[in-house]
XYZ file of C-alpha atoms in Angstrom:
728
model
C -63.473 227.082 88.348
C -60.360 228.375 86.615
C -56.845 227.103 85.916
C -55.144 230.483 86.470
C -55.979 233.259 88.923
C -54.344 236.656 89.448
C -53.959 238.898 92.474
C -52.482 242.388 92.322
C -50.861 243.633 95.514
C -50.428 247.179 96.836
C -46.829 247.332 95.538
C -47.922 246.730 91.975
C -46.972 243.060 91.628
C -49.462 240.808 89.846
C -49.118 237.217 91.023
C -50.582 234.702 88.577
C -51.165 231.312 90.180
C -51.577 228.123 88.175
C -53.765 225.631 90.039
C -55.675 223.183 87.833
C -58.817 222.088 89.725
C -59.097 218.440 90.681
C -55.562 217.482 89.624
C -52.453 216.766 91.678
C -50.239 218.275 88.941
C -50.823 221.199 86.624
C -51.134 220.509 82.899
C -51.892 223.177 80.341
C -55.408 222.878 78.971
C -57.096 224.751 76.149
C -59.133 226.772 78.645
C -56.053 227.438 80.750
C -54.141 228.779 77.764
C -56.860 231.348 77.085
C -57.073 232.291 80.777
C -53.315 232.866 80.980
C -53.408 234.952 77.815
C -56.198 237.147 79.198
C -54.453 237.623 82.554
C -51.183 238.606 80.863
C -53.074 241.129 78.711
C -54.758 242.509 81.832
C -51.504 242.886 83.760
C -49.584 244.427 80.856
C -52.379 246.961 80.222
C -52.718 247.959 83.892
C -50.502 250.969 84.661
C -50.613 250.079 88.355
C -48.885 246.751 87.698
C -45.096 247.052 87.805
C -44.283 243.391 87.264
C -45.671 239.867 87.156
C -44.835 236.634 88.993
C -46.111 233.321 87.593
C -46.231 230.491 90.114
C -48.143 227.359 91.090
C -50.705 226.657 93.790
C -49.457 223.053 93.961
C -46.239 221.524 95.354
C -44.925 221.277 91.774
C -45.112 223.828 88.986
C -46.401 221.754 86.051
C -46.144 218.336 84.407
C -46.538 219.575 80.848
C -49.194 219.946 78.182
C -52.484 218.102 78.250
C -51.774 215.855 75.257
C -55.499 215.628 74.612
C -55.296 219.284 73.556
C -52.656 218.459 70.947
C -54.699 215.480 69.777
C -57.710 217.795 69.511
C -55.802 220.219 67.278
C -54.979 217.325 64.960
C -58.513 215.946 64.869
C -60.210 219.302 64.309
C -57.922 220.907 61.767
C -55.322 218.437 60.570
C -51.850 219.810 59.911
C -53.082 223.397 59.617
C -54.950 223.063 62.900
C -51.822 221.819 64.662
C -49.652 224.566 63.176
C -52.141 227.314 64.036
C -52.565 226.001 67.570
C -48.825 225.833 68.164
C -48.271 229.304 66.718
C -50.975 230.676 69.035
C -49.011 229.235 71.938
C -45.812 230.788 70.559
C -47.594 234.133 70.348
C -48.613 233.930 74.019
C -45.125 232.994 75.245
C -43.521 235.617 73.016
C -45.923 238.168 74.516
C -44.655 237.178 77.966
C -41.053 237.341 76.772
C -41.353 240.794 75.219
C -43.668 242.009 78.014
C -44.711 245.191 76.237
C -41.203 246.489 75.517
C -40.528 248.738 72.532
C -39.429 246.580 69.557
C -36.672 249.029 68.568
C -35.246 250.135 71.914
C -36.051 247.022 73.988
C -37.262 249.360 76.744
C -40.523 249.890 78.573
C -41.376 246.253 79.270
C -42.712 244.875 82.540
C -40.524 242.322 84.313
C -42.029 238.836 84.495
C -40.540 236.126 86.694
C -41.364 232.463 87.250
C -41.435 230.988 90.776
C -41.144 227.205 90.726
C -41.987 225.334 93.937
C -41.015 221.967 92.452
C -40.989 219.931 89.257
C -41.299 221.771 85.925
C -41.579 219.591 82.817
C -42.535 220.179 79.192
C -44.661 223.297 78.857
C -44.067 223.632 82.594
C -40.502 224.592 81.674
C -41.214 226.232 78.315
C -43.434 228.811 80.028
C -40.767 229.807 82.609
C -38.153 229.949 79.824
C -40.217 232.743 78.252
C -40.110 234.781 81.472
C -37.188 237.027 82.338
C -35.929 235.247 85.442
C -36.598 231.829 86.973
C -36.547 231.274 90.735
C -36.743 227.696 92.010
C -37.267 226.305 95.493
C -34.435 224.273 97.005
C -36.446 221.110 96.479
C -34.385 217.869 96.179
C -37.355 216.042 94.637
C -37.891 218.585 91.868
C -37.139 217.616 88.273
C -36.509 220.141 85.524
C -36.707 218.992 81.927
C -38.256 218.608 78.512
C -39.150 214.903 78.236
C -41.396 215.142 75.146
C -39.011 213.030 73.041
C -39.942 210.027 75.197
C -43.524 210.068 73.937
C -42.682 210.597 70.290
C -42.761 214.394 69.974
C -40.385 217.238 70.887
C -40.767 220.542 72.752
C -42.877 222.573 70.347
C -43.821 225.597 72.445
C -40.471 227.304 71.981
C -38.534 225.008 74.297
C -36.419 223.568 71.489
C -35.457 226.995 70.175
C -34.988 228.711 73.536
C -32.889 225.990 75.198
C -30.584 225.604 72.188
C -30.109 229.378 71.922
C -29.679 229.773 75.661
C -26.978 227.147 76.308
C -25.946 226.019 72.817
C -26.737 222.932 70.794
C -24.094 220.747 72.455
C -25.253 221.415 76.021
C -28.887 221.222 74.952
C -28.519 217.799 73.292
C -29.048 215.567 76.359
C -31.954 217.732 77.551
C -33.727 217.781 74.202
C -32.654 214.593 72.432
C -32.619 212.304 75.460
C -35.285 213.974 77.605
C -32.771 214.242 80.446
C -34.244 215.296 83.791
C -32.192 217.758 85.820
C -32.111 218.591 89.501
C -32.608 222.271 90.271
C -28.885 222.500 91.090
C -27.891 221.124 87.691
C -30.459 223.300 85.946
C -28.953 226.342 87.625
C -25.442 225.163 86.802
C -26.104 225.160 83.071
C -27.993 228.433 83.116
C -31.593 227.277 82.741
C -32.606 228.383 86.235
C -31.282 231.644 87.606
C -31.677 231.298 91.372
C -32.435 228.640 93.996
C -34.105 230.175 97.036
C -36.114 229.223 100.100
C -39.161 231.217 99.002
C -39.264 231.589 95.199
C -42.434 233.737 95.153
C -40.966 236.265 97.592
C -37.652 236.342 95.728
C -39.378 236.713 92.363
C -41.565 239.476 93.743
C -38.541 241.407 95.016
C -36.782 240.976 91.694
C -39.612 242.320 89.527
C -39.845 245.419 91.732
C -36.163 246.176 91.153
C -35.511 244.895 87.628
C -34.092 247.262 85.016
C -34.872 247.382 81.298
C -31.676 245.529 80.457
C -32.669 242.657 82.778
C -35.664 241.871 80.595
C -34.010 241.475 77.197
C -33.269 237.892 76.211
C -29.871 237.223 74.609
C -31.470 236.420 71.230
C -33.254 239.780 71.215
C -30.024 241.696 71.752
C -28.018 243.143 68.895
C -25.039 241.003 67.951
C -26.352 237.794 69.581
C -24.231 234.722 68.881
C -25.293 231.169 69.614
C -23.213 229.563 72.410
C -20.880 226.977 70.928
C -21.330 228.412 67.476
C -24.066 228.518 64.859
C -24.073 225.909 62.053
C -21.957 228.108 59.756
C -19.319 228.648 62.484
C -16.436 226.103 62.433
C -17.146 224.900 65.985
C -20.892 224.923 65.460
C -20.536 223.023 62.203
C -18.705 220.210 64.000
C -21.337 220.202 66.741
C -24.147 219.647 64.265
C -22.193 217.022 62.322
C -21.625 215.156 65.584
C -25.235 215.611 66.706
C -26.521 214.230 63.427
C -24.335 211.142 63.790
C -25.364 210.737 67.432
C -29.079 210.957 66.649
C -28.873 208.434 63.834
C -26.661 206.154 65.906
C -29.075 206.141 68.824
C -32.363 206.063 66.919
C -31.275 204.062 63.850
C -33.435 206.464 61.862
C -36.774 205.097 63.079
C -37.779 207.857 65.518
C -39.061 210.823 63.464
C -39.156 213.258 66.401
C -35.403 213.190 67.033
C -34.512 213.945 63.420
C -37.168 216.645 63.186
C -35.976 218.297 66.395
C -32.392 218.420 65.146
C -33.605 219.932 61.877
C -35.586 222.571 63.792
C -32.505 223.516 65.822
C -30.226 223.605 62.781
C -32.551 225.569 60.516
C -33.713 227.826 63.334
C -30.134 228.803 64.130
C -29.788 230.256 60.639
C -32.575 232.830 61.030
C -33.891 235.360 63.544
C -35.732 234.172 66.654
C -39.310 234.722 65.467
C -38.704 232.847 62.235
C -36.977 230.114 64.225
C -40.211 229.656 66.186
C -42.121 229.219 62.913
C -39.606 226.600 61.796
C -39.976 224.818 65.118
C -43.774 224.856 64.727
C -43.573 223.435 61.198
C -41.326 220.557 62.242
C -43.498 219.914 65.284
C -46.547 219.756 63.031
C -44.770 217.342 60.681
C -43.935 215.052 63.614
C -47.428 215.197 65.051
C -48.927 214.234 61.701
C -46.659 211.178 61.534
C -48.606 208.067 62.688
C -45.617 207.040 64.819
C -46.085 210.124 66.988
C -49.764 209.439 67.570
C -49.075 205.802 68.384
C -46.317 206.679 70.890
C -48.459 209.319 72.595
C -51.352 206.895 72.840
C -49.333 203.965 74.217
C -46.669 205.681 76.317
C -48.859 208.418 77.757
C -52.613 207.896 77.427
C -52.779 204.096 77.653
C -49.984 203.806 80.205
C -51.630 206.415 82.414
C -55.026 204.714 82.103
C -53.596 201.334 83.149
C -51.740 202.866 86.084
C -54.963 204.494 87.243
C -56.816 201.176 87.206
C -58.569 201.100 83.834
C -59.065 197.330 84.169
C -59.317 197.082 87.963
C -62.304 195.077 89.268
C -64.809 196.953 91.432
C -63.361 196.132 94.846
C -62.621 198.077 98.047
C -59.163 199.611 98.451
C -56.527 196.885 98.625
C -53.486 198.943 99.612
C -50.697 196.663 100.855
C -49.491 197.328 104.378
C -47.159 194.379 104.950
C -45.737 192.089 102.284
C -44.036 188.754 102.804
C -41.499 187.736 100.157
C -40.488 184.088 99.910
C -37.052 183.685 98.402
C -34.235 186.220 98.739
C -32.547 185.579 95.413
C -32.176 188.244 92.755
C -35.911 188.526 92.061
C -37.027 188.344 95.700
C -34.384 190.846 96.764
C -35.477 193.228 94.007
C -39.145 192.935 94.989
C -38.179 193.580 98.624
C -36.343 196.752 97.639
C -39.111 198.288 95.513
C -41.663 197.429 98.201
C -39.679 198.916 101.079
C -38.768 201.938 98.965
C -42.505 202.522 98.478
C -43.078 202.560 102.233
C -44.343 198.983 102.651
C -43.208 196.808 105.565
C -41.346 193.762 104.205
C -40.605 190.289 105.563
C -37.915 188.668 103.389
C -37.649 184.917 103.947
C -35.099 182.402 102.724
C -34.084 178.907 103.774
C -30.781 180.169 105.191
C -30.247 183.315 107.237
C -27.129 184.066 105.233
C -29.185 184.122 102.029
C -31.893 186.261 103.615
C -29.266 188.762 104.796
C -27.698 188.809 101.346
C -31.119 189.598 99.890
C -31.485 192.565 102.232
C -27.957 193.689 101.381
C -29.085 193.987 97.763
C -31.295 196.915 98.814
C -28.402 198.441 100.715
C -26.258 198.290 97.582
C -28.856 200.112 95.489
C -29.300 202.764 98.166
C -25.535 203.258 98.493
C -25.317 203.889 94.752
C -28.114 206.441 95.157
C -26.197 208.169 97.930
C -23.067 208.306 95.775
C -25.093 210.036 93.040
C -26.725 212.445 95.487
C -30.191 210.977 94.903
C -30.590 209.272 98.299
C -29.885 210.512 101.816
C -28.504 208.473 104.705
C -31.814 209.017 106.490
C -33.763 207.626 103.517
C -31.456 204.611 103.403
C -32.026 203.910 107.082
C -35.807 204.194 106.640
C -35.911 201.781 103.687
C -33.637 199.184 105.284
C -35.568 199.521 108.526
C -38.698 198.284 106.751
C -37.046 194.992 105.693
C -36.889 192.052 108.102
C -34.628 189.285 106.775
C -35.360 185.934 108.388
C -35.855 182.172 107.971
C -38.886 182.113 110.274
C -42.239 181.771 108.494
C -43.965 182.889 111.705
C -42.732 186.399 110.839
C -45.346 186.412 108.066
C -48.069 186.991 110.622
C -50.039 190.092 109.672
C -48.952 190.105 106.012
C -51.815 190.982 103.688
C -49.843 190.007 100.570
C -47.341 187.233 99.957
C -45.067 187.247 96.916
C -43.374 183.913 96.361
C -40.152 184.216 94.333
C -38.376 180.892 94.839
C -36.804 178.605 92.237
C -38.874 177.881 89.104
C -39.923 174.416 90.226
C -43.525 173.348 90.849
C -42.598 171.167 93.832
C -40.511 173.828 95.567
C -43.220 176.439 95.031
C -45.889 174.082 96.407
C -43.804 173.469 99.536
C -43.308 177.145 100.394
C -46.954 177.898 99.569
C -48.081 175.414 102.218
C -45.569 176.724 104.758
C -46.674 180.306 104.245
C -50.414 179.576 104.329
C -49.973 177.956 107.739
C -48.931 181.357 109.121
C -50.631 184.102 107.124
C -54.101 185.580 107.742
C -57.087 183.873 106.106
C -57.751 186.889 103.888
C -54.157 187.363 102.684
C -53.532 187.249 98.942
C -50.848 184.846 97.721
C -48.935 185.789 94.573
C -46.359 183.701 92.758
C -43.623 185.369 90.735
C -43.121 183.105 87.744
C -42.360 183.658 84.086
C -43.312 180.236 82.709
C -45.196 177.983 85.150
C -49.016 177.865 84.794
C -50.776 179.750 87.589
C -53.749 177.392 87.662
C -51.414 174.453 88.257
C -49.467 176.257 90.990
C -52.732 177.271 92.677
C -53.457 173.598 93.388
C -50.991 173.825 96.274
C -53.099 176.575 97.878
C -56.055 176.086 100.200
C -57.531 179.308 98.839
C -57.127 179.278 95.008
C -59.475 182.262 94.630
C -56.852 184.266 96.562
C -53.949 182.931 94.459
C -52.569 184.990 91.561
C -49.466 185.348 89.425
C -47.297 188.463 89.524
C -44.513 188.318 86.954
C -41.753 190.849 87.595
C -39.112 191.556 84.976
C -35.415 191.645 85.825
C -33.884 193.794 87.195
C -36.954 194.573 89.286
C -35.824 198.034 90.390
C -35.362 199.210 86.790
C -38.036 197.434 84.744
C -41.325 199.314 84.596
C -43.709 196.503 83.690
C -45.397 193.951 85.939
C -47.491 191.190 84.382
C -50.428 190.050 86.539
C -51.764 186.613 85.663
C -55.211 185.324 86.582
C -55.575 181.586 87.174
C -58.868 179.857 86.387
C -60.078 180.309 89.991
C -58.452 183.673 90.775
C -61.011 186.079 92.259
C -61.517 189.790 91.689
C -60.117 190.786 95.097
C -56.823 189.092 94.275
C -56.658 190.993 90.982
C -57.440 194.284 92.733
C -54.815 193.553 95.379
C -52.163 192.867 92.765
C -53.059 196.022 90.824
C -53.022 198.203 93.936
C -49.646 196.744 94.947
C -48.157 197.466 91.531
C -49.450 201.032 91.741
C -47.860 201.405 95.202
C -44.434 200.357 93.920
C -44.829 202.746 90.959
C -44.821 200.175 88.177
C -47.167 199.736 85.210
C -49.416 196.644 85.314
C -51.032 194.551 82.633
C -53.522 191.789 83.488
C -53.625 188.580 81.434
C -55.199 185.152 81.698
C -53.283 181.962 82.388
C -51.673 180.325 79.340
C -48.256 179.026 78.336
C -45.690 181.837 78.724
C -48.527 184.297 79.528
C -48.129 187.349 77.234
C -44.633 188.860 77.299
C -42.621 185.642 77.054
C -45.117 184.262 74.558
C -44.122 187.081 72.191
C -40.432 187.526 72.916
C -39.433 183.842 72.720
C -40.508 183.580 69.048
C -38.430 186.720 68.312
C -35.339 185.101 69.816
C -36.103 181.785 68.144
C -36.536 183.369 64.720
C -33.106 184.962 64.995
C -31.517 181.664 66.010
C -33.409 179.789 63.286
C -31.945 182.159 60.697
C -28.439 181.445 62.014
C -29.056 177.748 61.336
C -30.240 178.645 57.818
C -26.985 180.479 57.068
C -28.274 184.033 57.362
C -25.410 186.332 58.332
C -25.667 187.000 62.102
C -24.629 190.615 61.506
C -27.608 191.056 59.160
C -29.940 189.530 61.768
C -28.760 191.788 64.570
C -28.635 194.979 62.517
C -32.034 194.293 60.983
C -33.484 194.155 64.486
C -31.850 197.394 65.562
C -32.835 199.157 62.350
C -36.467 198.353 63.068
C -36.235 199.868 66.543
C -35.587 196.849 68.783
C -33.173 197.716 71.611
C -31.351 194.391 71.259
C -30.996 191.935 68.428
C -32.278 188.412 69.139
C -28.777 186.949 69.518
C -27.639 189.628 71.941
C -30.897 189.246 73.856
C -30.430 185.499 74.350
C -26.866 186.181 75.527
C -28.204 188.629 78.100
C -30.899 186.255 79.390
C -28.529 183.236 79.247
C -28.448 180.387 76.777
C -28.836 177.683 79.423
C -32.159 179.275 80.404
C -33.169 178.890 76.769
C -32.203 175.221 76.939
C -34.291 174.747 80.071
C -37.346 176.445 78.547
C -36.962 174.445 75.331
C -36.836 171.121 77.165
C -39.855 171.972 79.308
C -41.843 173.194 76.308
C -40.964 170.120 74.237
C -42.034 167.849 77.104
C -45.368 169.651 77.368
C -46.123 169.870 73.633
C -44.806 166.555 72.401
C -45.057 166.086 68.641
C -46.558 169.563 68.235
C -43.296 171.172 69.384
C -42.210 173.532 66.546
C -38.682 174.632 67.417
C -36.371 171.659 66.806
C -34.186 173.692 64.436
C -33.704 176.311 67.137
C -32.818 173.690 69.753
C -30.062 172.333 67.544
C -28.245 175.668 67.705
C -28.975 176.422 71.354
C -28.023 172.964 72.630
C -24.801 173.058 70.610
C -23.909 176.439 72.114
C -24.641 175.166 75.618
C -22.501 172.043 75.053
C -19.661 174.360 74.020
C -20.016 176.193 77.341
C -21.141 179.334 75.566
C -23.933 180.269 77.975
C -24.073 183.987 77.260
C -22.797 187.092 78.989
C -22.637 185.444 82.402
C -20.046 183.003 81.000
C -18.285 185.681 78.909
C -19.075 183.496 75.916
C -22.181 183.241 73.785
C -23.283 184.332 70.348
C -21.022 187.281 71.090
C -17.406 187.279 72.200
C -16.465 189.108 75.418
C -13.230 190.309 76.963
C -12.116 189.266 80.447
C -14.094 192.170 81.941
C -17.331 191.071 80.289
C -17.356 193.773 77.615
C -19.000 192.658 74.391
C -16.470 192.489 71.527
C -18.640 191.529 68.584
C -20.255 188.401 67.220
C -18.338 185.196 67.931
C -16.399 184.175 64.828
C -16.627 180.480 65.780
C -20.326 180.475 64.935
C -19.577 180.361 61.211
C -17.604 177.125 61.629
C -20.767 175.263 62.639
C -23.279 177.346 60.712
C -21.562 178.811 57.631
C -22.923 182.012 56.180
C -24.787 181.240 52.948
C -23.708 182.847 49.681
C -27.192 184.154 48.923
C -28.576 186.337 51.706
C -32.180 187.473 52.221
C -33.093 191.124 51.902
C -33.119 193.381 54.930
C -36.909 193.706 54.566
C -37.426 189.942 54.673
C -35.308 189.535 57.813
C -37.184 192.377 59.482
C -40.548 190.945 58.513
C -39.625 187.597 60.022
C -38.444 189.205 63.267
C -41.414 191.573 63.529
C -44.166 189.121 62.661
C -42.735 186.433 64.930
C -43.723 188.784 67.762
C -46.841 190.568 66.556
C -48.644 187.451 65.387
C -48.297 185.983 68.868
C -49.688 189.225 70.315
C -52.708 188.948 67.993
C -53.208 185.283 68.863
C -52.993 186.074 72.575
C -55.747 188.670 72.132
C -57.793 186.439 69.851
C -57.650 183.606 72.412
C -58.527 185.818 75.387
C -55.141 185.529 77.106
C -54.769 189.252 76.533
C -58.041 191.080 77.209
C -57.130 194.626 76.175
C -54.967 195.731 73.235
C -53.863 198.747 75.261
C -52.213 196.342 77.687
C -50.717 194.496 74.734
C -49.044 197.626 73.378
C -47.876 199.056 76.703
C -46.706 195.643 77.884
C -44.703 195.051 74.706
C -42.829 198.339 74.917
C -42.148 198.275 78.652
C -41.690 194.516 78.979
C -39.307 193.633 76.166
C -38.689 196.901 74.340
C -40.818 196.257 71.262
C -39.987 199.117 68.859
C -41.257 202.042 70.970
C -41.566 204.249 67.864
C -44.403 202.000 66.672
C -46.573 202.315 69.784
C -46.561 198.518 70.227
C -47.572 195.493 68.104
C -51.244 196.440 67.672
C -50.412 200.063 66.891
C -47.764 198.898 64.423
C -50.259 196.673 62.624
C -52.637 199.637 62.418
C -49.877 201.794 60.911
C -48.979 199.048 58.440
C -52.627 198.262 57.653
C -54.303 194.903 58.137
C -54.565 194.226 54.394
C -50.824 194.656 53.869
C -50.082 192.652 57.021
C -52.129 189.746 55.676
C -50.268 189.855 52.352
C -46.922 189.695 54.163
C -47.972 186.882 56.503
C -49.309 184.814 53.609
C -45.978 185.185 51.829
C -44.030 184.320 55.000
C -46.245 181.285 55.590
C -45.677 180.017 52.066
C -41.909 180.340 52.327
C -41.169 179.733 56.009
C -43.953 177.688 57.523
C -47.108 177.641 59.620
C -45.709 179.747 62.445
C -46.521 182.783 60.261
C -50.084 181.675 59.524
C -52.481 184.629 59.477
C -54.796 184.784 62.535
C -58.500 184.878 61.681
C -58.894 188.161 63.570
C -56.252 189.908 61.462
C -57.810 188.529 58.288
C -61.228 189.813 59.380
C -59.864 193.317 59.989
C -58.355 193.276 56.505
C -61.671 192.152 55.005
C -63.679 194.903 56.766
C -61.055 197.636 56.383
C -60.901 198.171 60.140
C -58.042 198.726 62.559
C -57.362 197.233 65.977
C -57.836 200.580 67.725
C -60.859 201.388 65.620
C -62.572 198.204 66.786
C -61.012 197.520 70.203
C -59.322 200.752 71.319
C -61.696 201.435 74.229
C -60.741 198.221 75.995
C -63.261 195.971 74.252
C -62.397 192.275 74.269
C -61.860 190.258 71.116
C -64.703 187.877 71.923
């Protein structure tokens, strides 16, 4: 079995087809790289071959590089192994690009074209960029891009150098620095793709038979080449790079090494000839790959995420694909769940107490689809199909035939118990009942069910259509089939699941609430709110704790605080936080929804900066803590809860802890998640910091026994538990 095959036709065209066995998408493997190299050598050496077409035997061209190959380079040879491996890839693509032409005259080469049937990402675009002409099918689902930055690396197989030299640094910035995905039309519009055709293989074949010598020479191999938009030493180019540097640092706050390295590779590469630019790109790529942040991001955002989506922790149960889902409650959460379900092809019954509310819930889907139409991403036919799958009603009898129920009514135990009983009177005996809750114990809610083994928690994050994570919570009596059903449903709606056991706040809220509380506690202590917010952003959090509580609403914080205090009694630890939050709520400053919170807002809801009235109640102290101390408090408030959740068996797999943290509340993606971050920091150093924090700020920073044990033995979380092993 081979990744690449080649057929030579009677007209002298060699068609190389990429078709990785056993995979739905092509990825470039180590074996595949060697096969492609050998086939290119064969075709270039064969006098009967006039030209080459590289295409795919699958509906898409390729999804990128097999990241296990890159990891293998690192493990086998360290930095030198990575550099040598990348340069070998550069040599292959440069061989394709030069295609046997004379180095002095640029003549005598064989035309090589790429025929893309669909999506081309990462190396799946870098390879076509090395060919002489790219033909793409008119495929509305196809995505063209270089998304490597999203997993902590950057395009290192010539993509960074070729794209920036092809369209200029300014135009390349969103593609390279943001991992922007393009439609084939947009890719053609900016010059990345040459032609959109009905049959790309046929068109590519015709082109290679008629191509002239001049058609094969890339701009950067021509005499007098000038970089579009200007090189760094050109006045316009100089301003571009100054602006790009500011943009990168503004967006990454300096904590994402790949973005800075990529910009350096572009800048330095633009000062030399193309072949030396490739060496510079390879050196910066190697530097990034050797950074522990890169390895952690690849592991969490690619390897672990993919494993969870493929059912790494799914119980051994028959297929539980959802055919018809009943959703109880057509508010914001219920409406969002209805949309993602219907959009995934599932029949939906959306129930609310009033028909008007049910209809409004369905209209939410219509609004999303209309926005998609306006952006050219959705057709009228697709809209009609999705809306046609949603039945909005008040009649519980419509739940007949549903194999999954998702209850998304008000966060009240009594209300949830009432609708549970109503639904169970109508649904099949084997239907799974899921409650969407962020705080209420699943085991307690399951008491309202006649079939607690078929009762489970599914915690969606808002807004449902945009948030990637779904937290699945097992009650004490939840059975394996319910877990499998929930996991299969999450896979159907194209989200990433984590599975946790029932405990207060489950996993995500358990970790994020202390982060918010620590920020508010510092306000009460007189720490400058600007320092608090900037410290959070400088450590890679998307939002500071004060902005985050504004976004989620301060009155929700009041409600959670009151419920938690009632449940914990004298053990309740957050009285100092409540003082601030309750005062804000009494002032009517409920957050963004009220245009008034820790931040000030204009009449259109645009954030204007921190509210200056805060200092009147909580004056800023003369002596301020260091940036490092504020960051340690904000970081460890989260990561210690993650460790405790794992230690106590609430979280069963650290992979889920890392993926869930990044996708659920945006925990510093550069770090790979709380467990990866602790491994980067080192358990011994983490213990030293937590002991200091405990001494100065209290028992909430007390070192977990598990972390102390790792420090004592010199182990890491992934070294001991990385394969999915439980803590106990």
